[in-house]
Amino acid sequence: MNEPFDPRPALEVLRARGVTEPVRLLIVLGTGLIRLEEDIRDAVKVAYADLPGFPATSVSGHPGQLVIGRLHGRRVALMQGRAHYYETGDACAMRGAFAVLKALGCDTIVMTNAAGAIRPDWYPGSMALIADHINITGINPLLGEQGDERFVSMVDAYDPRLRRKLKLAAQASGQQLHEGVYMWFTGPSFETPAEIRMAKLFGADLVGMSTVPEVILARRLGFDVAALSVITNQAAGIGGARPDHGETKTVAISGSVALRRLLGSFVKLLEE
Ligand code: HPA
């Protein structure tokens, strides 16, 4: 996050593809959570490869495409696919994309991800709102940045107002929405059962391999942030669980039906 990033080349590409109106909300879709795209009207779709500063994605289930259009009448951008820290060892990989969206007028980001549940009664296929996170990886996307703006507050990093709206949206669409603390592990190996026991002792309710560096970056850039998880599995060792990526992808795809409904209901509650 040291060099200033110039969003103009990517904005030029978007303008040339017909993106002329501002966008307020960005939704970042996690592994397998791609069905939401079907609800976007007047969609302009641009591959990340065509957008300077956007990340290269390499995980199956992450196509790497920006979709801009209307969701229930609201202008939104969807990032289908994210760069995970474990792909490159770069915690700042999403910075260029966020800077471009910011320049497009975006002030709110909703992250989504697939996560493993430490709570035994949070079943695969259910959804959880992230209230806070734990990062003991030693990694931070702002490492090396100069200036006082690097001292970003992480109190209420997961915006209370957005969380309230997401809970209302869940009620309105008749869906269950857990809420808890997400602990970031870098992956790509899954956690050991001993690490999950530690995470539980530390106060985590769910674990995953994404979102936390992006939330720090997004807070640094001044976005309001919310994050939602689709629980794809019990975390390692919980009830004898042995998570694997195949299971994560399959359950995430079925879980995205619920997520699609929830986000649809949420977007209707937002003011323009
Ligand atoms: N651990 C880490 N990341 C994950 C998991 C998990 O159990 N499930 C989905 N993403």
mmCIF file of N, CA and C in Angstrom, residues 145-240:
data_model
loop_
_atom_site.group_PDB
_atom_site.id
_atom_site.type_symbol
_atom_site.label_atom_id
_atom_site.label_comp_id
_atom_site.label_asym_id
_atom_site.label_seq_id
_atom_site.Cartn_x
_atom_site.Cartn_y
_atom_site.Cartn_z
ATOM 1 N N GLU A 145 3.353 0.757 5.034
ATOM 2 C CA GLU A 145 2.791 2.054 4.630
ATOM 3 C C GLU A 145 3.320 3.167 5.538
ATOM 4 N N GLN A 146 3.506 4.315 4.948
ATOM 5 C CA GLN A 146 3.994 5.466 5.723
ATOM 6 C C GLN A 146 2.829 6.404 6.046
ATOM 7 N N GLY A 147 3.022 7.229 7.051
ATOM 8 C CA GLY A 147 2.025 8.272 7.348
ATOM 9 C C GLY A 147 1.017 7.818 8.394
ATOM 10 N N ASP A 148 0.389 8.783 9.029
ATOM 11 C CA ASP A 148 -0.493 8.465 10.157
ATOM 12 C C ASP A 148 -1.784 7.766 9.746
ATOM 13 N N GLU A 149 -2.113 7.834 8.453
ATOM 14 C CA GLU A 149 -3.362 7.185 8.028
ATOM 15 C C GLU A 149 -3.285 5.666 8.117
ATOM 16 N N ARG A 150 -2.073 5.131 8.323
ATOM 17 C CA ARG A 150 -1.943 3.672 8.472
ATOM 18 C C ARG A 150 -2.524 3.176 9.798
ATOM 19 N N PHE A 151 -2.723 4.084 10.768
ATOM 20 C CA PHE A 151 -3.205 3.649 12.085
ATOM 21 C C PHE A 151 -4.738 3.598 12.069
ATOM 22 N N VAL A 152 -5.237 2.667 11.315
ATOM 23 C CA VAL A 152 -6.680 2.589 11.074
ATOM 24 C C VAL A 152 -7.382 1.988 12.293
ATOM 25 N N SER A 153 -8.448 2.615 12.746
ATOM 26 C CA SER A 153 -9.232 2.033 13.846
ATOM 27 C C SER A 153 -9.975 0.805 13.339
ATOM 28 N N MET A 154 -9.971 -0.249 14.143
ATOM 29 C CA MET A 154 -10.726 -1.444 13.762
ATOM 30 C C MET A 154 -11.911 -1.675 14.715
ATOM 31 N N VAL A 155 -12.269 -0.650 15.475
ATOM 32 C CA VAL A 155 -13.498 -0.719 16.284
ATOM 33 C C VAL A 155 -14.665 -0.466 15.339
ATOM 34 N N ASP A 156 -15.664 -1.319 15.395
ATOM 35 C CA ASP A 156 -16.806 -1.220 14.482
ATOM 36 C C ASP A 156 -16.370 -1.281 13.016
ATOM 37 N N ALA A 157 -15.312 -2.049 12.751
ATOM 38 C CA ALA A 157 -14.870 -2.234 11.364
ATOM 39 C C ALA A 157 -16.012 -2.823 10.530
ATOM 40 N N TYR A 158 -16.806 -3.682 11.170
ATOM 41 C CA TYR A 158 -17.994 -4.259 10.511
ATOM 42 C C TYR A 158 -19.147 -3.357 10.930
ATOM 43 N N ASP A 159 -19.509 -2.464 10.044
ATOM 44 C CA ASP A 159 -20.357 -1.318 10.354
ATOM 45 C C ASP A 159 -21.677 -1.712 11.033
ATOM 46 N N PRO A 160 -21.936 -1.188 12.240
ATOM 47 C CA PRO A 160 -23.155 -1.559 12.978
ATOM 48 C C PRO A 160 -24.440 -1.237 12.202
ATOM 49 N N ARG A 161 -24.425 -0.132 11.469
ATOM 50 C CA ARG A 161 -25.637 0.246 10.713
ATOM 51 C C ARG A 161 -25.918 -0.769 9.598
ATOM 52 N N LEU A 162 -24.859 -1.178 8.900
ATOM 53 C CA LEU A 162 -25.036 -2.179 7.833
ATOM 54 C C LEU A 162 -25.443 -3.534 8.423
ATOM 55 N N ARG A 163 -24.851 -3.848 9.586
ATOM 56 C CA ARG A 163 -25.218 -5.127 10.228
ATOM 57 C C ARG A 163 -26.688 -5.132 10.604
ATOM 58 N N ARG A 164 -27.161 -3.997 11.122
ATOM 59 C CA ARG A 164 -28.596 -3.907 11.468
ATOM 60 C C ARG A 164 -29.439 -4.120 10.227
ATOM 61 N N LYS A 165 -29.037 -3.505 9.131
ATOM 62 C CA LYS A 165 -29.812 -3.629 7.887
ATOM 63 C C LYS A 165 -29.801 -5.076 7.389
ATOM 64 N N LEU A 166 -28.652 -5.718 7.520
ATOM 65 C CA LEU A 166 -28.582 -7.118 7.054
ATOM 66 C C LEU A 166 -29.460 -8.018 7.922
ATOM 67 N N LYS A 167 -29.534 -7.716 9.222
ATOM 68 C CA LYS A 167 -30.413 -8.518 10.091
ATOM 69 C C LYS A 167 -31.882 -8.275 9.727
ATOM 70 N N LEU A 168 -32.208 -6.999 9.461
ATOM 71 C CA LEU A 168 -33.583 -6.693 9.033
ATOM 72 C C LEU A 168 -33.901 -7.394 7.716
ATOM 73 N N ALA A 169 -32.894 -7.397 6.819
ATOM 74 C CA ALA A 169 -33.091 -8.037 5.516
ATOM 75 C C ALA A 169 -33.332 -9.537 5.698
ATOM 76 N N ALA A 170 -32.614 -10.139 6.638
ATOM 77 C CA ALA A 170 -32.793 -11.579 6.896
ATOM 78 C C ALA A 170 -34.206 -11.831 7.413
ATOM 79 N N GLN A 171 -34.665 -10.966 8.327
ATOM 80 C CA GLN A 171 -36.040 -11.104 8.852
ATOM 81 C C GLN A 171 -37.049 -10.973 7.721
ATOM 82 N N ALA A 172 -36.825 -9.942 6.890
ATOM 83 C CA ALA A 172 -37.780 -9.666 5.809
ATOM 84 C C ALA A 172 -37.857 -10.826 4.827
ATOM 85 N N SER A 173 -36.746 -11.534 4.643
ATOM 86 C CA SER A 173 -36.786 -12.657 3.685
ATOM 87 C C SER A 173 -36.946 -13.992 4.418
ATOM 88 N N GLY A 174 -37.252 -13.931 5.727
ATOM 89 C CA GLY A 174 -37.548 -15.150 6.495
ATOM 90 C C GLY A 174 -36.360 -16.092 6.595
ATOM 91 N N GLN A 175 -35.146 -15.513 6.731
ATOM 92 C CA GLN A 175 -33.959 -16.363 6.748
ATOM 93 C C GLN A 175 -33.232 -16.259 8.088
ATOM 94 N N GLN A 176 -32.608 -17.369 8.454
ATOM 95 C CA GLN A 176 -31.815 -17.367 9.672
ATOM 96 C C GLN A 176 -30.443 -16.757 9.367
ATOM 97 N N LEU A 177 -29.969 -15.898 10.273
ATOM 98 C CA LEU A 177 -28.644 -15.290 10.083
ATOM 99 C C LEU A 177 -27.930 -15.296 11.431
ATOM 100 N N HIS A 178 -26.907 -16.147 11.554
ATOM 101 C CA HIS A 178 -26.111 -16.142 12.780
ATOM 102 C C HIS A 178 -25.241 -14.889 12.783
ATOM 103 N N GLU A 179 -24.620 -14.605 13.920
ATOM 104 C CA GLU A 179 -23.680 -13.484 13.966
ATOM 105 C C GLU A 179 -22.521 -13.872 14.872
ATOM 106 N N GLY A 180 -21.294 -13.621 14.434
ATOM 107 C CA GLY A 180 -20.178 -14.010 15.283
ATOM 108 C C GLY A 180 -18.833 -13.485 14.817
ATOM 109 N N VAL A 181 -17.802 -13.993 15.473
ATOM 110 C CA VAL A 181 -16.423 -13.537 15.258
ATOM 111 C C VAL A 181 -15.717 -14.505 14.297
ATOM 112 N N TYR A 182 -15.099 -13.914 13.279
ATOM 113 C CA TYR A 182 -14.418 -14.681 12.216
ATOM 114 C C TYR A 182 -12.922 -14.640 12.471
ATOM 115 N N MET A 183 -12.302 -15.786 12.443
ATOM 116 C CA MET A 183 -10.852 -15.802 12.611
ATOM 117 C C MET A 183 -10.203 -16.158 11.284
ATOM 118 N N TRP A 184 -9.225 -15.333 10.904
ATOM 119 C CA TRP A 184 -8.542 -15.539 9.621
ATOM 120 C C TRP A 184 -7.345 -16.453 9.789
ATOM 121 N N PHE A 185 -7.336 -17.513 8.990
ATOM 122 C CA PHE A 185 -6.135 -18.336 8.806
ATOM 123 C C PHE A 185 -5.729 -18.157 7.355
ATOM 124 N N THR A 186 -4.428 -18.113 7.091
ATOM 125 C CA THR A 186 -4.027 -17.793 5.710
ATOM 126 C C THR A 186 -4.382 -18.901 4.728
ATOM 127 N N GLY A 187 -4.490 -20.192 5.202
ATOM 128 C CA GLY A 187 -4.571 -21.257 4.234
ATOM 129 C C GLY A 187 -3.284 -21.290 3.423
ATOM 130 N N PRO A 188 -3.202 -21.987 2.303
ATOM 131 C CA PRO A 188 -4.302 -22.770 1.742
ATOM 132 C C PRO A 188 -4.541 -24.120 2.433
ATOM 133 N N SER A 189 -3.641 -24.560 3.291
ATOM 134 C CA SER A 189 -3.998 -25.786 4.023
ATOM 135 C C SER A 189 -5.121 -25.423 4.988
ATOM 136 N N PHE A 190 -6.003 -26.373 5.236
ATOM 137 C CA PHE A 190 -7.033 -26.147 6.247
ATOM 138 C C PHE A 190 -6.388 -26.169 7.636
ATOM 139 N N GLU A 191 -7.136 -25.740 8.632
ATOM 140 C CA GLU A 191 -6.638 -25.693 9.995
ATOM 141 C C GLU A 191 -6.515 -27.109 10.563
ATOM 142 N N THR A 192 -5.691 -27.227 11.566
ATOM 143 C CA THR A 192 -5.654 -28.493 12.306
ATOM 144 C C THR A 192 -6.757 -28.457 13.368
ATOM 145 N N PRO A 193 -7.183 -29.616 13.853
ATOM 146 C CA PRO A 193 -8.155 -29.607 14.962
ATOM 147 C C PRO A 193 -7.628 -28.832 16.169
ATOM 148 N N ALA A 194 -6.314 -28.885 16.418
ATOM 149 C CA ALA A 194 -5.761 -28.140 17.563
ATOM 150 C C ALA A 194 -5.883 -26.629 17.328
ATOM 151 N N GLU A 195 -5.675 -26.188 16.081
ATOM 152 C CA GLU A 195 -5.830 -24.753 15.790
ATOM 153 C C GLU A 195 -7.286 -24.316 15.984
ATOM 154 N N ILE A 196 -8.187 -25.206 15.623
ATOM 155 C CA ILE A 196 -9.610 -24.848 15.800
ATOM 156 C C ILE A 196 -9.957 -24.788 17.285
ATOM 157 N N ARG A 197 -9.393 -25.699 18.081
ATOM 158 C CA ARG A 197 -9.634 -25.617 19.538
ATOM 159 C C ARG A 197 -9.091 -24.284 20.081
ATOM 160 N N MET A 198 -7.931 -23.863 19.561
ATOM 161 C CA MET A 198 -7.367 -22.571 19.969
ATOM 162 C C MET A 198 -8.305 -21.424 19.548
ATOM 163 N N ALA A 199 -8.770 -21.474 18.314
ATOM 164 C CA ALA A 199 -9.649 -20.407 17.807
ATOM 165 C C ALA A 199 -10.895 -20.294 18.692
ATOM 166 N N LYS A 200 -11.410 -21.438 19.107
ATOM 167 C CA LYS A 200 -12.609 -21.445 19.962
ATOM 168 C C LYS A 200 -12.289 -20.788 21.305
ATOM 169 N N LEU A 201 -11.145 -21.154 21.879
ATOM 170 C CA LEU A 201 -10.729 -20.547 23.154
ATOM 171 C C LEU A 201 -10.566 -19.036 23.023
ATOM 172 N N PHE A 202 -10.103 -18.591 21.862
ATOM 173 C CA PHE A 202 -9.889 -17.162 21.625
ATOM 174 C C PHE A 202 -11.196 -16.400 21.413
ATOM 175 N N GLY A 203 -12.281 -17.142 21.207
ATOM 176 C CA GLY A 203 -13.568 -16.459 21.041
ATOM 177 C C GLY A 203 -14.072 -16.416 19.608
ATOM 178 N N ALA A 204 -13.469 -17.219 18.717
ATOM 179 C CA ALA A 204 -13.950 -17.241 17.325
ATOM 180 C C ALA A 204 -15.147 -18.178 17.189
ATOM 181 N N ASP A 205 -16.042 -17.811 16.291
ATOM 182 C CA ASP A 205 -17.211 -18.641 15.988
ATOM 183 C C ASP A 205 -17.090 -19.315 14.636
ATOM 184 N N LEU A 206 -16.289 -18.697 13.752
ATOM 185 C CA LEU A 206 -16.124 -19.263 12.414
ATOM 186 C C LEU A 206 -14.726 -18.921 11.887
ATOM 187 N N VAL A 207 -14.272 -19.712 10.924
ATOM 188 C CA VAL A 207 -12.908 -19.523 10.404
ATOM 189 C C VAL A 207 -12.936 -19.521 8.879
ATOM 190 N N GLY A 208 -11.954 -18.822 8.318
ATOM 191 C CA GLY A 208 -11.856 -18.814 6.865
ATOM 192 C C GLY A 208 -10.526 -18.252 6.411
ATOM 193 N N MET A 209 -10.333 -18.250 5.075
ATOM 194 C CA MET A 209 -9.029 -17.899 4.492
ATOM 195 C C MET A 209 -9.077 -16.588 3.714
ATOM 196 N N SER A 210 -10.047 -15.731 3.996
ATOM 197 C CA SER A 210 -10.166 -14.504 3.187
ATOM 198 C C SER A 210 -10.657 -13.354 4.053
ATOM 199 N N THR A 211 -11.123 -12.326 3.402
ATOM 200 C CA THR A 211 -11.930 -11.237 3.987
ATOM 201 C C THR A 211 -11.159 -10.284 4.899
ATOM 202 N N VAL A 212 -10.378 -10.810 5.858
ATOM 203 C CA VAL A 212 -9.744 -9.934 6.850
ATOM 204 C C VAL A 212 -8.776 -8.923 6.209
ATOM 205 N N PRO A 213 -7.839 -9.342 5.337
ATOM 206 C CA PRO A 213 -6.982 -8.308 4.737
ATOM 207 C C PRO A 213 -7.790 -7.304 3.928
ATOM 208 N N GLU A 214 -8.857 -7.774 3.274
ATOM 209 C CA GLU A 214 -9.685 -6.867 2.472
ATOM 210 C C GLU A 214 -10.424 -5.870 3.351
ATOM 211 N N VAL A 215 -10.881 -6.338 4.511
ATOM 212 C CA VAL A 215 -11.604 -5.423 5.410
ATOM 213 C C VAL A 215 -10.651 -4.345 5.915
ATOM 214 N N ILE A 216 -9.421 -4.725 6.228
ATOM 215 C CA ILE A 216 -8.444 -3.730 6.693
ATOM 216 C C ILE A 216 -8.180 -2.711 5.578
ATOM 217 N N LEU A 217 -7.952 -3.215 4.368
ATOM 218 C CA LEU A 217 -7.730 -2.322 3.216
ATOM 219 C C LEU A 217 -8.925 -1.402 2.999
ATOM 220 N N ALA A 218 -10.109 -1.996 3.052
ATOM 221 C CA ALA A 218 -11.326 -1.222 2.783
ATOM 222 C C ALA A 218 -11.522 -0.142 3.841
ATOM 223 N N ARG A 219 -11.217 -0.462 5.101
ATOM 224 C CA ARG A 219 -11.331 0.550 6.156
ATOM 225 C C ARG A 219 -10.298 1.654 5.929
ATOM 226 N N ARG A 220 -9.112 1.265 5.491
ATOM 227 C CA ARG A 220 -8.058 2.250 5.202
ATOM 228 C C ARG A 220 -8.525 3.228 4.117
ATOM 229 N N LEU A 221 -9.279 2.681 3.150
ATOM 230 C CA LEU A 221 -9.736 3.515 2.034
ATOM 231 C C LEU A 221 -11.039 4.252 2.363
ATOM 232 N N GLY A 222 -11.565 4.015 3.556
ATOM 233 C CA GLY A 222 -12.730 4.781 4.011
ATOM 234 C C GLY A 222 -14.081 4.181 3.670
ATOM 235 N N PHE A 223 -14.118 2.924 3.242
ATOM 236 C CA PHE A 223 -15.406 2.287 2.951
ATOM 237 C C PHE A 223 -16.122 1.884 4.246
ATOM 238 N N ASP A 224 -17.461 1.889 4.228
ATOM 239 C CA ASP A 224 -18.240 1.177 5.236
ATOM 240 C C ASP A 224 -18.274 -0.280 4.801
ATOM 241 N N VAL A 225 -18.104 -1.188 5.762
ATOM 242 C CA VAL A 225 -17.915 -2.598 5.411
ATOM 243 C C VAL A 225 -18.879 -3.501 6.174
ATOM 244 N N ALA A 226 -19.385 -4.504 5.473
ATOM 245 C CA ALA A 226 -20.085 -5.607 6.146
ATOM 246 C C ALA A 226 -19.574 -6.894 5.522
ATOM 247 N N ALA A 227 -19.717 -7.996 6.237
ATOM 248 C CA ALA A 227 -19.257 -9.277 5.675
ATOM 249 C C ALA A 227 -20.193 -10.394 6.103
ATOM 250 N N LEU A 228 -20.472 -11.252 5.134
ATOM 251 C CA LEU A 228 -21.384 -12.378 5.333
ATOM 252 C C LEU A 228 -20.669 -13.669 4.969
ATOM 253 N N SER A 229 -20.891 -14.703 5.785
ATOM 254 C CA SER A 229 -20.312 -16.005 5.464
ATOM 255 C C SER A 229 -21.417 -17.000 5.152
ATOM 256 N N VAL A 230 -21.158 -17.839 4.176
ATOM 257 C CA VAL A 230 -21.956 -19.046 4.004
ATOM 258 C C VAL A 230 -21.174 -20.158 4.702
ATOM 259 N N ILE A 231 -21.793 -20.779 5.670
ATOM 260 C CA ILE A 231 -21.125 -21.873 6.377
ATOM 261 C C ILE A 231 -21.136 -23.089 5.455
ATOM 262 N N THR A 232 -19.943 -23.530 5.087
ATOM 263 C CA THR A 232 -19.881 -24.664 4.157
ATOM 264 C C THR A 232 -19.569 -25.978 4.876
ATOM 265 N N ASN A 233 -19.092 -25.885 6.102
ATOM 266 C CA ASN A 233 -18.666 -27.106 6.811
ATOM 267 C C ASN A 233 -18.453 -26.793 8.284
ATOM 268 N N GLN A 234 -18.382 -27.831 9.084
ATOM 269 C CA GLN A 234 -17.894 -27.662 10.459
ATOM 270 C C GLN A 234 -16.376 -27.576 10.361
ATOM 271 N N ALA A 235 -15.787 -26.732 11.198
ATOM 272 C CA ALA A 235 -14.332 -26.567 11.167
ATOM 273 C C ALA A 235 -13.645 -27.867 11.602
ATOM 274 N N ALA A 236 -12.365 -27.966 11.254
ATOM 275 C CA ALA A 236 -11.618 -29.221 11.451
ATOM 276 C C ALA A 236 -11.773 -29.749 12.883
ATOM 277 N N GLY A 237 -12.149 -30.994 12.978
ATOM 278 C CA GLY A 237 -12.232 -31.651 14.286
ATOM 279 C C GLY A 237 -13.554 -31.454 14.996
ATOM 280 N N ILE A 238 -14.368 -30.482 14.581
ATOM 281 C CA ILE A 238 -15.667 -30.269 15.249
ATOM 282 C C ILE A 238 -16.594 -31.405 14.801
ATOM 283 N N GLY A 239 -16.997 -32.222 15.757
ATOM 284 C CA GLY A 239 -17.804 -33.408 15.408
ATOM 285 C C GLY A 239 -17.057 -34.325 14.452
ATOM 286 N N GLY A 240 -15.717 -34.316 14.518
ATOM 287 C CA GLY A 240 -14.916 -35.197 13.652
ATOM 288 C C GLY A 240 -14.757 -34.683 12.224
#
